[in-house]
Short mmCIF file of C-alpha atoms and ligand atoms in Angstrom, two decimals:
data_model
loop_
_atom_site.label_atom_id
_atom_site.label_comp_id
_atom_site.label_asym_id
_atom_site.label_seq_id
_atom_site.Cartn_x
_atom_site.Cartn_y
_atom_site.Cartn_z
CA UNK A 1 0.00 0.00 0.00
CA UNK A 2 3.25 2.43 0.20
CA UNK A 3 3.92 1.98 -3.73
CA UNK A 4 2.97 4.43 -6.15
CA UNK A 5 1.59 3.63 -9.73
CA UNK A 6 1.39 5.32 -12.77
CA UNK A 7 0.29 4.46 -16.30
CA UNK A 8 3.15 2.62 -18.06
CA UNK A 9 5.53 4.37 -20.53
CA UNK A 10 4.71 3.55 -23.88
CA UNK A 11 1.02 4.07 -22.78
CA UNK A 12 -1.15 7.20 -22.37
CA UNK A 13 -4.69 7.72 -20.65
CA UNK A 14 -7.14 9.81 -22.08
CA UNK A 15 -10.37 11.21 -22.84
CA UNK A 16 -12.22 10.11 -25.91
CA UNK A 17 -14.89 13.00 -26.93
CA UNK A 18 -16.59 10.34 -29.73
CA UNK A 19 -17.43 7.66 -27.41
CA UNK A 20 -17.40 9.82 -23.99
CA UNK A 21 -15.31 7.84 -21.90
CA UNK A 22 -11.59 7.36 -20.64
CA UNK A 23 -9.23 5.14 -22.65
CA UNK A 24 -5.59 4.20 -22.77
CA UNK A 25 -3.73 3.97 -25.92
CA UNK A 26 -0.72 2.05 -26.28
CA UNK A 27 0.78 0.71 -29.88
CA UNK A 28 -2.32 -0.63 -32.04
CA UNK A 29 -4.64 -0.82 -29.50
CA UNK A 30 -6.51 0.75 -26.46
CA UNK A 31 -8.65 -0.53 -24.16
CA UNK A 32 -11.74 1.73 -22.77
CA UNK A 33 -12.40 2.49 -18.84
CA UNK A 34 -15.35 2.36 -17.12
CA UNK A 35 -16.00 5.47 -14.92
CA UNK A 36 -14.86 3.97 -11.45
CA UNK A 37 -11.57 2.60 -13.18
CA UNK A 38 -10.77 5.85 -14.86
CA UNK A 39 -11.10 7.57 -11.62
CA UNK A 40 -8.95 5.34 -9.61
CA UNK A 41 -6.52 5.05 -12.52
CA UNK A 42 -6.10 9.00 -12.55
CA UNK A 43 -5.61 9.04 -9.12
CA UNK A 44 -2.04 6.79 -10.45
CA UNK A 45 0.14 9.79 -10.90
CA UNK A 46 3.61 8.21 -9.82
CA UNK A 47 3.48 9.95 -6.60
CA UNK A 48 0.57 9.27 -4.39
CA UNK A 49 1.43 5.52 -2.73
CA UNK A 50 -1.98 3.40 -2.91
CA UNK A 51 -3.19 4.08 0.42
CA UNK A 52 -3.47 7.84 -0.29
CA UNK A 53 -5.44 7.31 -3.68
CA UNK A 54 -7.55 4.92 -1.60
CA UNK A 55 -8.34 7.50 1.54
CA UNK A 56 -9.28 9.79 -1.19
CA UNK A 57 -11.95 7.73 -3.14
CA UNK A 58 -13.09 6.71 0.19
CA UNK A 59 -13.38 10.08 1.08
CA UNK A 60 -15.39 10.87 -2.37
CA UNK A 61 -17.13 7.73 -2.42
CA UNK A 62 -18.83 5.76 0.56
CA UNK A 63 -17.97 2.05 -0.22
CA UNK A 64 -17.23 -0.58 1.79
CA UNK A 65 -15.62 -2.78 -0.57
CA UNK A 66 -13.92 0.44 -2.70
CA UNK A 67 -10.31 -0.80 -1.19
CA UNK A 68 -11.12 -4.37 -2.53
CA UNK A 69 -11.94 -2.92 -5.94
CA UNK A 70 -8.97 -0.87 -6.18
CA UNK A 71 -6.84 -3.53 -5.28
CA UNK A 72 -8.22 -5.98 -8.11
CA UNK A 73 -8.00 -3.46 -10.86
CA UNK A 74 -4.32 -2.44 -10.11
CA UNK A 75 -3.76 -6.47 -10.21
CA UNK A 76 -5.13 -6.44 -13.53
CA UNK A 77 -3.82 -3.11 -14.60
CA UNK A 78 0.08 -4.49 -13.74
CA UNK A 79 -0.69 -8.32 -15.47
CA UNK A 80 -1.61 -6.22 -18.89
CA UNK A 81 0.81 -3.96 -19.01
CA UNK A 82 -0.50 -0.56 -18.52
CA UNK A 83 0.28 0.45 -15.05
CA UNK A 84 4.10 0.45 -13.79
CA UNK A 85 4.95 0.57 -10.15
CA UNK A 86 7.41 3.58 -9.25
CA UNK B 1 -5.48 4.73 -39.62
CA UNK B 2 -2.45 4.16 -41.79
CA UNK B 3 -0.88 7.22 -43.26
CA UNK B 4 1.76 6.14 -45.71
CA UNK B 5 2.96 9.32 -46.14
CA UNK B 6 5.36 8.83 -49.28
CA UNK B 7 6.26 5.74 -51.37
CA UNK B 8 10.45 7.09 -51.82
CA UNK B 9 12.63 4.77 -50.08
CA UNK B 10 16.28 4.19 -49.66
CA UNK B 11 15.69 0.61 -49.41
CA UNK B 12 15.12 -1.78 -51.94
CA UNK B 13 13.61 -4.55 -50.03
CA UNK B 14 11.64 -7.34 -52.27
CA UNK B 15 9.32 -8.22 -50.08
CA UNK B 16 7.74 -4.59 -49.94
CA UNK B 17 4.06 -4.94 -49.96
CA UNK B 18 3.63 -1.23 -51.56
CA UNK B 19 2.20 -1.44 -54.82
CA UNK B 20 4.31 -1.88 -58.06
CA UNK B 21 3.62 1.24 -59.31
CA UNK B 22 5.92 3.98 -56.92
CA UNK B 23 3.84 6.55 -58.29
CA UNK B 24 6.04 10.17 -58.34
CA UNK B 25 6.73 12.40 -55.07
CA UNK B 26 5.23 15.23 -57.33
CA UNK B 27 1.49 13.52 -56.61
CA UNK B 28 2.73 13.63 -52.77
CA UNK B 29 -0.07 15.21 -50.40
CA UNK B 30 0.65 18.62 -48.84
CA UNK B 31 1.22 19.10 -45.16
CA UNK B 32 -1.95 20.66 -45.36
CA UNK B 33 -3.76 17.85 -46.89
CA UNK B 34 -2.60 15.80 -44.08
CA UNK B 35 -3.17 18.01 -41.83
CA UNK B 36 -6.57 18.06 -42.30
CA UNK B 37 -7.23 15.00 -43.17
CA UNK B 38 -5.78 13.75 -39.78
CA UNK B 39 -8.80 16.25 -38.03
CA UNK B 40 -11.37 14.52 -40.26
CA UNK B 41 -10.44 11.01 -39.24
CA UNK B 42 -10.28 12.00 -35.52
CA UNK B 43 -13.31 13.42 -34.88
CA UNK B 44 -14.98 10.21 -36.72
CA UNK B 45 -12.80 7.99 -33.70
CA UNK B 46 -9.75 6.87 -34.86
CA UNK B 47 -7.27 6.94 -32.33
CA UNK B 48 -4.59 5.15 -33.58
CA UNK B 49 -2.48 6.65 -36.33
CA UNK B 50 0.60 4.44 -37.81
CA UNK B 51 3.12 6.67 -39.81
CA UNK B 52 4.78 4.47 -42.57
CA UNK B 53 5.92 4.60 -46.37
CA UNK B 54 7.94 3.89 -47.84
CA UNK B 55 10.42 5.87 -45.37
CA UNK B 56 8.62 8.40 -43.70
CA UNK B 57 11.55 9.94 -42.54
CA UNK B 58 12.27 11.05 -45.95
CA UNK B 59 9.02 13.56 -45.28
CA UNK B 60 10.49 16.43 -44.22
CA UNK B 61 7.27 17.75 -42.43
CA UNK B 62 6.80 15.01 -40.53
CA UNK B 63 7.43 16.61 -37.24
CA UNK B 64 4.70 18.92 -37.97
CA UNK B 65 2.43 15.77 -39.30
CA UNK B 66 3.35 14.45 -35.58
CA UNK B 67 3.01 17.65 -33.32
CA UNK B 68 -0.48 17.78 -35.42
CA UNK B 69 -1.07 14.31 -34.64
CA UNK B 70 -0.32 14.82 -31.05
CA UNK B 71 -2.68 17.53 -30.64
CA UNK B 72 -5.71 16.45 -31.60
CA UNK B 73 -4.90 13.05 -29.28
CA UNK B 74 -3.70 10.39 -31.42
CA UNK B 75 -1.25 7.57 -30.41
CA UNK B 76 1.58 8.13 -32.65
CA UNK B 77 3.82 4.92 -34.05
CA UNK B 78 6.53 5.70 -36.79
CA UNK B 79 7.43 3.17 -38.91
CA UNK B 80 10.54 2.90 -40.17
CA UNK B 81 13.53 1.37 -41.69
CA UNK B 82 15.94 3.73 -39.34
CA UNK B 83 17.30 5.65 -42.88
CA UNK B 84 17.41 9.48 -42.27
CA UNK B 85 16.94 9.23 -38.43
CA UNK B 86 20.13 10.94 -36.69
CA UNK B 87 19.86 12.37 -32.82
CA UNK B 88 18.82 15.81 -33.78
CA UNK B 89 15.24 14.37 -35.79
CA UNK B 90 14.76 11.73 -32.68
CA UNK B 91 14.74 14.98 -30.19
CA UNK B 92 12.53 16.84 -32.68
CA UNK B 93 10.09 13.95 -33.30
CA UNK B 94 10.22 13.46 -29.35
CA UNK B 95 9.50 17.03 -28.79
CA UNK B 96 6.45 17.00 -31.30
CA UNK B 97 4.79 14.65 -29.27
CA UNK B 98 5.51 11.01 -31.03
CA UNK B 99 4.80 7.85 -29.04
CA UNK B 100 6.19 4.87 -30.38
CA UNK B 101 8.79 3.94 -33.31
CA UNK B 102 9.08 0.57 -34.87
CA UNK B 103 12.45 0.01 -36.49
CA UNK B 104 12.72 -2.68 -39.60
CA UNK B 105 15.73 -4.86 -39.43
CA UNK B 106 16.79 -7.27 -42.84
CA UNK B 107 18.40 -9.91 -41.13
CA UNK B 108 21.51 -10.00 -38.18
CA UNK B 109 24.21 -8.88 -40.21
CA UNK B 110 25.61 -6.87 -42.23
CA UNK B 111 26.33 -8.67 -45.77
CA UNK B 112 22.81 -10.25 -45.44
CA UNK B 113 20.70 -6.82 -44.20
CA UNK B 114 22.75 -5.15 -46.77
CA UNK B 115 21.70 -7.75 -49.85
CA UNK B 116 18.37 -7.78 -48.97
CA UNK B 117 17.71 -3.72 -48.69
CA UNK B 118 19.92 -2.90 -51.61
CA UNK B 119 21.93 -0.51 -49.38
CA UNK B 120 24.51 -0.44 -46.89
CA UNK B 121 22.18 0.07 -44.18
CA UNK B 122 22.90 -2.29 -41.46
CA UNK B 123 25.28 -0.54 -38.70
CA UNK B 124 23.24 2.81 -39.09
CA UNK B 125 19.99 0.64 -37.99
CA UNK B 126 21.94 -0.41 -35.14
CA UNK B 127 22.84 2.84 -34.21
CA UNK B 128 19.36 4.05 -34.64
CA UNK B 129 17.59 0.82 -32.29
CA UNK B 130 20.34 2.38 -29.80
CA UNK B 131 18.77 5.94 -29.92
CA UNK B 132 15.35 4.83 -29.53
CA UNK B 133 16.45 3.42 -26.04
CA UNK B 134 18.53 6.38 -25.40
CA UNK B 135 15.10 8.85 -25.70
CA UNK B 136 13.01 6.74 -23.60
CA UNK B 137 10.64 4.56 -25.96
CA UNK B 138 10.46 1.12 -25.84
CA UNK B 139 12.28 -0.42 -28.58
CA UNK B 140 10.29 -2.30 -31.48
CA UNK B 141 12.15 -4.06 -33.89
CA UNK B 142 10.56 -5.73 -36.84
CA UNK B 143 11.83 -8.30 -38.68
CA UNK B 144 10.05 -9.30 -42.23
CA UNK B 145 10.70 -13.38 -42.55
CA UNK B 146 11.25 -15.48 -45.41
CA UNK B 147 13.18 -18.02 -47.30
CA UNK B 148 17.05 -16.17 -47.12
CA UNK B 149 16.37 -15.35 -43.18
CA UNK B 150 14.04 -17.98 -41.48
CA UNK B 151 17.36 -19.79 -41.19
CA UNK B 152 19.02 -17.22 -39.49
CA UNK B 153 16.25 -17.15 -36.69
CA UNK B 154 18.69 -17.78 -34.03
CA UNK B 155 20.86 -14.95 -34.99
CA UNK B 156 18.22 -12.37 -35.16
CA UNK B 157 16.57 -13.44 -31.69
CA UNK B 158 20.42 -13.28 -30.10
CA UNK B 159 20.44 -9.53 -32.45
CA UNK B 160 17.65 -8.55 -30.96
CA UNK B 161 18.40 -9.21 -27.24
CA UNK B 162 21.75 -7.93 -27.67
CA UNK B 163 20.28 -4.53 -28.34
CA UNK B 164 18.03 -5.01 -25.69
CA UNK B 165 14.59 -4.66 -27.25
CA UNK B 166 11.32 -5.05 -25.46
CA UNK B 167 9.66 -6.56 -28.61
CA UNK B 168 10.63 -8.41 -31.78
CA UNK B 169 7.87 -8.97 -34.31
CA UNK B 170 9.20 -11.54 -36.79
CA UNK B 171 7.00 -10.73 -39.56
CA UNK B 172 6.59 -13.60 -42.12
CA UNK B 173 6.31 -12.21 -45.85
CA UNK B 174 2.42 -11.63 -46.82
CA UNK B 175 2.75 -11.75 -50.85
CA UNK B 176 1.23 -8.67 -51.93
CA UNK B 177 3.31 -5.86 -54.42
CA UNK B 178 6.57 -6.65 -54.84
CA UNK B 179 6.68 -9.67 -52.27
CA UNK B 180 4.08 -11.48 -55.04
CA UNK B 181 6.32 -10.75 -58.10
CA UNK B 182 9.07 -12.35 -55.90
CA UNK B 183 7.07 -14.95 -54.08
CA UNK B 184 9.18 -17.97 -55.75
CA UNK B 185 12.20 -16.43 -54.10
CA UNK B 186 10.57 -15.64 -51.05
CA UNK B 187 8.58 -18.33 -49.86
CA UNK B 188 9.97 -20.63 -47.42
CA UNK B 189 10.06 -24.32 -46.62
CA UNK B 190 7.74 -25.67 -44.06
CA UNK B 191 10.95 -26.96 -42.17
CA UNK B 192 12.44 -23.96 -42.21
CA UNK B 193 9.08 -22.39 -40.30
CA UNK B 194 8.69 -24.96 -37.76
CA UNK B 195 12.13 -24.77 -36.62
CA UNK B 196 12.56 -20.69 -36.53
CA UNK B 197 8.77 -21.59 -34.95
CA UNK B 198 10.14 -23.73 -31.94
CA UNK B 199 13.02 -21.56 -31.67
CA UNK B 200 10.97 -18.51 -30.84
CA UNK B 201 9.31 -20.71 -28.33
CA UNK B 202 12.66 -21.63 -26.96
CA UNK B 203 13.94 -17.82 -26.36
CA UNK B 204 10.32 -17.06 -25.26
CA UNK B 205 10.59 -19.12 -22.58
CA UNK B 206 14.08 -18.13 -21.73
CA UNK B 207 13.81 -14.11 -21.84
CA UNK B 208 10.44 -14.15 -20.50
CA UNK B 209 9.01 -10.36 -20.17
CA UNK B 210 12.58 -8.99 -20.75
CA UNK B 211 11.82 -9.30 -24.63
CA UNK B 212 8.52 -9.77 -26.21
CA UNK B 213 8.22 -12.09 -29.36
CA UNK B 214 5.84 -11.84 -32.13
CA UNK B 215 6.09 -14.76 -34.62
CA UNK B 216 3.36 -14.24 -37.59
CA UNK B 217 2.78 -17.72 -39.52
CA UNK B 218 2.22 -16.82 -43.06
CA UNK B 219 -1.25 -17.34 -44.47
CA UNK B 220 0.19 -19.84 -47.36
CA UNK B 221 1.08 -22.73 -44.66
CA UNK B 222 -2.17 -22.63 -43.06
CA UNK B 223 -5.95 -23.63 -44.56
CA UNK B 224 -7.68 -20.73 -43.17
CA UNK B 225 -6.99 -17.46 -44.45
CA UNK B 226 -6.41 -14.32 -42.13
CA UNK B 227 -9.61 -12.05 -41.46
CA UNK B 228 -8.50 -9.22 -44.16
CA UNK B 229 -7.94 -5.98 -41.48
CA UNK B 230 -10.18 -7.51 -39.06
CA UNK B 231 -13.43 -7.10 -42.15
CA UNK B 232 -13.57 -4.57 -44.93
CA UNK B 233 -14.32 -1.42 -43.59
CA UNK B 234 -14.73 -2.40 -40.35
CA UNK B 235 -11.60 -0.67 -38.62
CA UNK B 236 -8.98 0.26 -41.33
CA UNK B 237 -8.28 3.18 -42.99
CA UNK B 238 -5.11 3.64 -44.75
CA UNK B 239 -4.21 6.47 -46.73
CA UNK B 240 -1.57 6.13 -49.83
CA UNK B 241 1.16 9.07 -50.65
CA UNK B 242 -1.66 10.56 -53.03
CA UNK B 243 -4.27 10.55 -51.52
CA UNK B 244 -6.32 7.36 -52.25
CA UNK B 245 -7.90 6.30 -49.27
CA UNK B 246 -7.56 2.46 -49.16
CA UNK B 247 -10.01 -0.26 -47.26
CA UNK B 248 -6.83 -2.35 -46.74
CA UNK B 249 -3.05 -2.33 -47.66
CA UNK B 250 -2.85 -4.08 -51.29
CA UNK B 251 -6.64 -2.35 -52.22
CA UNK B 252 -4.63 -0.57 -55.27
CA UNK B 253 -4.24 -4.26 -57.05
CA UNK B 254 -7.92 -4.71 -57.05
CA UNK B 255 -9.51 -3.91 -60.17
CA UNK B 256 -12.46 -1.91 -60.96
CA UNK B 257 -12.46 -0.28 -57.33
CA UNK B 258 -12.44 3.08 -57.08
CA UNK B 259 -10.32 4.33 -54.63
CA UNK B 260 -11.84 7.66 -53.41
CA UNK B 261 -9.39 10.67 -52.96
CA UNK B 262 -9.07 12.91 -50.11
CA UNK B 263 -8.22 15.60 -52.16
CA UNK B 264 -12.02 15.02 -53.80
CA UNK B 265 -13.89 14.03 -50.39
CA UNK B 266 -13.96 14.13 -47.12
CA UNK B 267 -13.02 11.45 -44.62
CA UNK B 268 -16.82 10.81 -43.25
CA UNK B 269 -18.07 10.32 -47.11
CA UNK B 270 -14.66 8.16 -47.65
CA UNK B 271 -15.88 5.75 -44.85
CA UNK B 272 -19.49 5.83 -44.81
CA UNK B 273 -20.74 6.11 -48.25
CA UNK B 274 -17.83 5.72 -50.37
CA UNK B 275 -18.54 2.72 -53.07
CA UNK B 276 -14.81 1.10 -52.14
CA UNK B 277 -15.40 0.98 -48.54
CA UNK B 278 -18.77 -0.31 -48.93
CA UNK B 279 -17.50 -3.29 -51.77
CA UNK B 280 -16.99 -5.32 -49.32
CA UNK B 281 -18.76 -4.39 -46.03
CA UNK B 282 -20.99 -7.02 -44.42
CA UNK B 283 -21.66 -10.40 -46.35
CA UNK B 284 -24.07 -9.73 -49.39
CA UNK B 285 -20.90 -9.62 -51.65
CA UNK B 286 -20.15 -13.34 -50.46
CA UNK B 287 -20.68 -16.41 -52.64
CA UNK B 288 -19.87 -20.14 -52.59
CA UNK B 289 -18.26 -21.72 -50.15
CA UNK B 290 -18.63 -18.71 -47.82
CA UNK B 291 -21.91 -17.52 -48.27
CA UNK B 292 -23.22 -19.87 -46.46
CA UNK B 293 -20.01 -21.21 -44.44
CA UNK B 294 -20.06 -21.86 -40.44
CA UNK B 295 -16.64 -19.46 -40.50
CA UNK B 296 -17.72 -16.35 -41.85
CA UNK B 297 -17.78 -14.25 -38.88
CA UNK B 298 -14.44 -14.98 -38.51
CA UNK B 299 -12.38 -14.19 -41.22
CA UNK B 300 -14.96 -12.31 -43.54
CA UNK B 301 -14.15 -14.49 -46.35
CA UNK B 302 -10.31 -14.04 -45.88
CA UNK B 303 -8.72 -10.99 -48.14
CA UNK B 304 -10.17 -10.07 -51.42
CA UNK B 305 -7.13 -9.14 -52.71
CA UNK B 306 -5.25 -11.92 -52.18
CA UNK B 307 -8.75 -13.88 -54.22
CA UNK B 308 -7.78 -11.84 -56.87
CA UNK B 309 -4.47 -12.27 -57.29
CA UNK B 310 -4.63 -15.71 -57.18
CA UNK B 311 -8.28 -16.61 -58.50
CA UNK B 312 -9.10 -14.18 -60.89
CA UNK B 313 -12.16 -13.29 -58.53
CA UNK B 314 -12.21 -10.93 -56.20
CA UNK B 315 -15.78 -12.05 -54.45
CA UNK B 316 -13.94 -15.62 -54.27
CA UNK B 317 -12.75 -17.01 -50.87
CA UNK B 318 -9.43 -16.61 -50.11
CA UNK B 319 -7.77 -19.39 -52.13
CA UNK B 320 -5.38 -19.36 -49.20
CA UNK B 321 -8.45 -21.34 -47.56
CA UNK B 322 -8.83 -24.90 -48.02
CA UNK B 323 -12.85 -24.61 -49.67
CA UNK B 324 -11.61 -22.53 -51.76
CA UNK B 325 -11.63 -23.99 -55.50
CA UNK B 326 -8.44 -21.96 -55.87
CA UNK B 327 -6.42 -23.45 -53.28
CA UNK B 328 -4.81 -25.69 -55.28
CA UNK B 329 -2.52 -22.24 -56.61
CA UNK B 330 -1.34 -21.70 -52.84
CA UNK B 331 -0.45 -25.02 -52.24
CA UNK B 332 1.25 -25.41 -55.77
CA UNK B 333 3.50 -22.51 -54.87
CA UNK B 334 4.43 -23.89 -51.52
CA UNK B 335 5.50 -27.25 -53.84
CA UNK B 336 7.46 -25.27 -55.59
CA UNK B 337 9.52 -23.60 -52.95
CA UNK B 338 10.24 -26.89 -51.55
CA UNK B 339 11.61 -28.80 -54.57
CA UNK B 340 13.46 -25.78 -55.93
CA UNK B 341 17.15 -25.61 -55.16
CA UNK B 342 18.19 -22.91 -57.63
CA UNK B 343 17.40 -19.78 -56.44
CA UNK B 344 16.37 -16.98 -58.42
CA UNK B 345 17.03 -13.43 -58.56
CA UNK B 346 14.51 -11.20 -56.55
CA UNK B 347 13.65 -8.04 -58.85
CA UNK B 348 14.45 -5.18 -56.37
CA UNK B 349 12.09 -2.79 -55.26
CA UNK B 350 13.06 0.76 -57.11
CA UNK B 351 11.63 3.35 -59.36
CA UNK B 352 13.61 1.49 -62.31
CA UNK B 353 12.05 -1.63 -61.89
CA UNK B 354 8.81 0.02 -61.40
CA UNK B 355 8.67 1.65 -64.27
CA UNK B 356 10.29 -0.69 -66.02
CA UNK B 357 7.04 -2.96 -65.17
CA UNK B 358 4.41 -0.31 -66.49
CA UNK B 359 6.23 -0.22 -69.50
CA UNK B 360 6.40 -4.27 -69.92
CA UNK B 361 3.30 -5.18 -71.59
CA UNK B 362 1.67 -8.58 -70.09
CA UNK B 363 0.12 -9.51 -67.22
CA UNK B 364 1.72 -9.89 -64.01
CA UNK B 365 -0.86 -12.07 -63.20
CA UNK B 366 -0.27 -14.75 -66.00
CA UNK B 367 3.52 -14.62 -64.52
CA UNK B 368 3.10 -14.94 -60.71
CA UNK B 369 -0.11 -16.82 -60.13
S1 LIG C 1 9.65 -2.85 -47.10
FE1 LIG C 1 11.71 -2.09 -47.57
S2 LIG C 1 11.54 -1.12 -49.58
FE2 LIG C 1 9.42 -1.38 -48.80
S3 LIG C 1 9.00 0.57 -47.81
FE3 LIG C 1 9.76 -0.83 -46.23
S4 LIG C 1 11.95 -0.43 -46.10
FE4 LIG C 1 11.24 0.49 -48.04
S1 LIG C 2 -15.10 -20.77 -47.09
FE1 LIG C 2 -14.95 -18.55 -47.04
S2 LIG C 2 -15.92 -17.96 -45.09
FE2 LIG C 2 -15.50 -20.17 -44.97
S3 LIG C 2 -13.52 -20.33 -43.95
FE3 LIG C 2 -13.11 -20.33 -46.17
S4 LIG C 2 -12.74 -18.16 -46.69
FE4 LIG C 2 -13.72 -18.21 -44.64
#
């Protein structure tokens, strides 16, 4: 819970106006975010260690099983690539 | 999208799959043209934008093509053979915003690279792989396989993780363009695939995630063809040196489609309403044995090019697949590359030769299929 994450280099988040939702593009391909990933993936700066980003969706959003969550996606997130721990 | 921005190359390579005709750099798009058409495609979705040739290095506005690119939110991948790429254009193509380069190798070494690109090209490649670590991008390096380098599998793996790349696409030849003309020297042995095959497994196994391996089987050796760019205008949308817009790579060798022109229309006509990118869209075109085959959703019929290269037919399956009628052609030329020992000359990829073939009367087809 003391590392910090940030997208991968190579990879880049962003906005997509034509389908109104967060993506990340990396060589030939991109994968779209729902709204609860993108949030928690912004949150990934490279600076903030996972605990912080945590306290501060809990703080924004009242879930019980938000730490859970977070913890599964960044799982995923390192196994395909897009996330890199600092 | 695809934006091959110009067909000039220093390289010679025979297995190019731009068409035979070069076409001149006079008929070359403007920045301008590019520039806009790169808003037009945007705001229709596309996200990804692949900058290839030819060598697009040899455009010299394509650090404003990129820092264009950039801004409207594109991921950026430059394609190239490493020719014209020096420190000073890395930090200026870094600086515009550019995301990923993919640098084309021959072979491992020097005599062999050298023989296959028509140019002494080899050490300045290596130098260039080097600078693409040295600015911070992953390094990409893509090796186009066939009969003269399959054997040398080995060497290029050991190449590659000598120079420390994070992925190596070994590319086997697709025969489109110039790789068709030359498919009898091209094509390899189905030994020769199967061992470079378990090699790649080996290496995989032993590097791991330090190095990333792509190994592409080549449609010949297998009895279902490849789903042409994922269906016909479905996701692709390349755009050749003058402007044609084209549904997939080798759409110039098709006859009788017209390939619109961004100079004449705009993107959202191009892709929407355009007769070419509607030829083949969705499954009324199809006809026996896929109309009413089990696979259709998967490979769309295979590529209609590559039907009418080899068939005559471009509504025909793929005679790569093993319904096809046609397949007998594929396999033929597999035969062939198997029980020849004498190896002829490839006919080198160049303006000469190029217009040397326009001039030839006869058709390529009667000589290569
Ligand atoms: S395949 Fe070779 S000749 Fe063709 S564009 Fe690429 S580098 Fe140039
Ligand atoms: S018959 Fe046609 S649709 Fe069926 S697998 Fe072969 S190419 Fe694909």
């Amino acid at each position: 819970m003391q590392a910090c994450y940030a997208i991968a280099p190579g990879h880049r988040m962003q906005w997509e106006e034509t389908r109104q939702g967060w993506v990340i593009l990396y060589p030939e391909g991109m994968v779209a975010l729902n709204d609860s990933a993108a949030e928690t993936l912004r949150c990934c700066d490279g600076r903030t260690p996972l605990h912080a980003v945590v306290a501060d969706l809990q703080s924004r959003y009242a879930d019980s099983e938000l730490e859970n969550d977070v913890c599964a996606l960044i799982a995923a997130a390192l196994q395909d690539g897009w996330l890199r721990r600092r | 999208m695809l934006a091959e921005l110009t067909y000039s190359c220093p390289l010679q390579c025979p297995y190019c799959s731009n068409p035979l005709q070069l076409g001149k750099r006079t008929q070359e798009l403007s920045t301008d043209d590019w520039l806009r058409v790169l808003g037009e495609a945007r705001a229709l979705g596309a996200a990804q934008l692949g900058l290839s040739g030819g060598e697009p290095l040899l455009r010299r506005d394509l650090e404003v093509i990129v820092a264009e690119a950039r801004r409207l939110g594109y991921y950026t991948n430059l394609l190239t053979s490493g020719m014209g790429m020096d420190e000073a254009r890395i930090a200026a193509l870094r600086d515009a915003g550019l995301d990923h380069i993919q640098i084309s190798f021959q072979a491992d070494a020097a005599e062999l690279n050298n023989r296959l690109a028509g140019s002494d090209s080899f050490r300045h490649k290596q130098r260039v792989a080097r600078l693409v670590k040295a600015y911070d991008y992953p390094m990409v390096l893509n090796v186009v396989m066939h009969r003269h380098n399959l054997d040398r599998t080995r060497e290029i793996l050991d190449m590659a993780a000598a120079l420390e790349a994070d992925y190596l696409e070994l590319a086997n030849t697709q025969y489109y363009g110039w790789a068709l003309l030359n498919r009898d020297y091209l094509l390899p042995t189905r030994e020769q695939l199967e061992d470079a095959e378990a090699l790649v497994q080996d290496y995989r196994r032993r590097l791991g995630e330090r190095m990333k391996i792509y190994f592409v089987v080549p449609d010949y050796f297998e009895n279902r063809p490849k789903p042409c760019m994922d269906g016909w205008g479905r996701v692709f949308l390349g755009i050749a040196p003058d402007g044609s817009a084209l549904p997939c790579h080798a759409a110039a060798s098709l006859p009788g489609l017209e390939l619109p022109n961004v100079r004449e229309h705009g993107i959202d006509w191009i892709w929407h309403e355009s007769p070419a990118f509607n030829r083949f869209r969705g499954e009324d075109w199809m006809q026996a044995p896929c109309a009413d085959c089990e696979e259709r959703a998967g490979c769309f019929g295979g590529c209609h090019c590559q039907a009418w290269l080899l068939s005559g037919d471009a509504c025909a399956a793929d005679p790569v697949c093993s319904r096809s009628p046609a397949h007998e052609v594929v396999v033929q030329a597999v035969q062939r590359a198997a029980a020849s020992r004498v190896e002829p000359h490839p006919l080198m990829r160049n303006t000469r030769n190029s217009a040397q073939l326009q001039n030839r009367t006869g058709d390529l087809q009667k000589e290569t299929g």
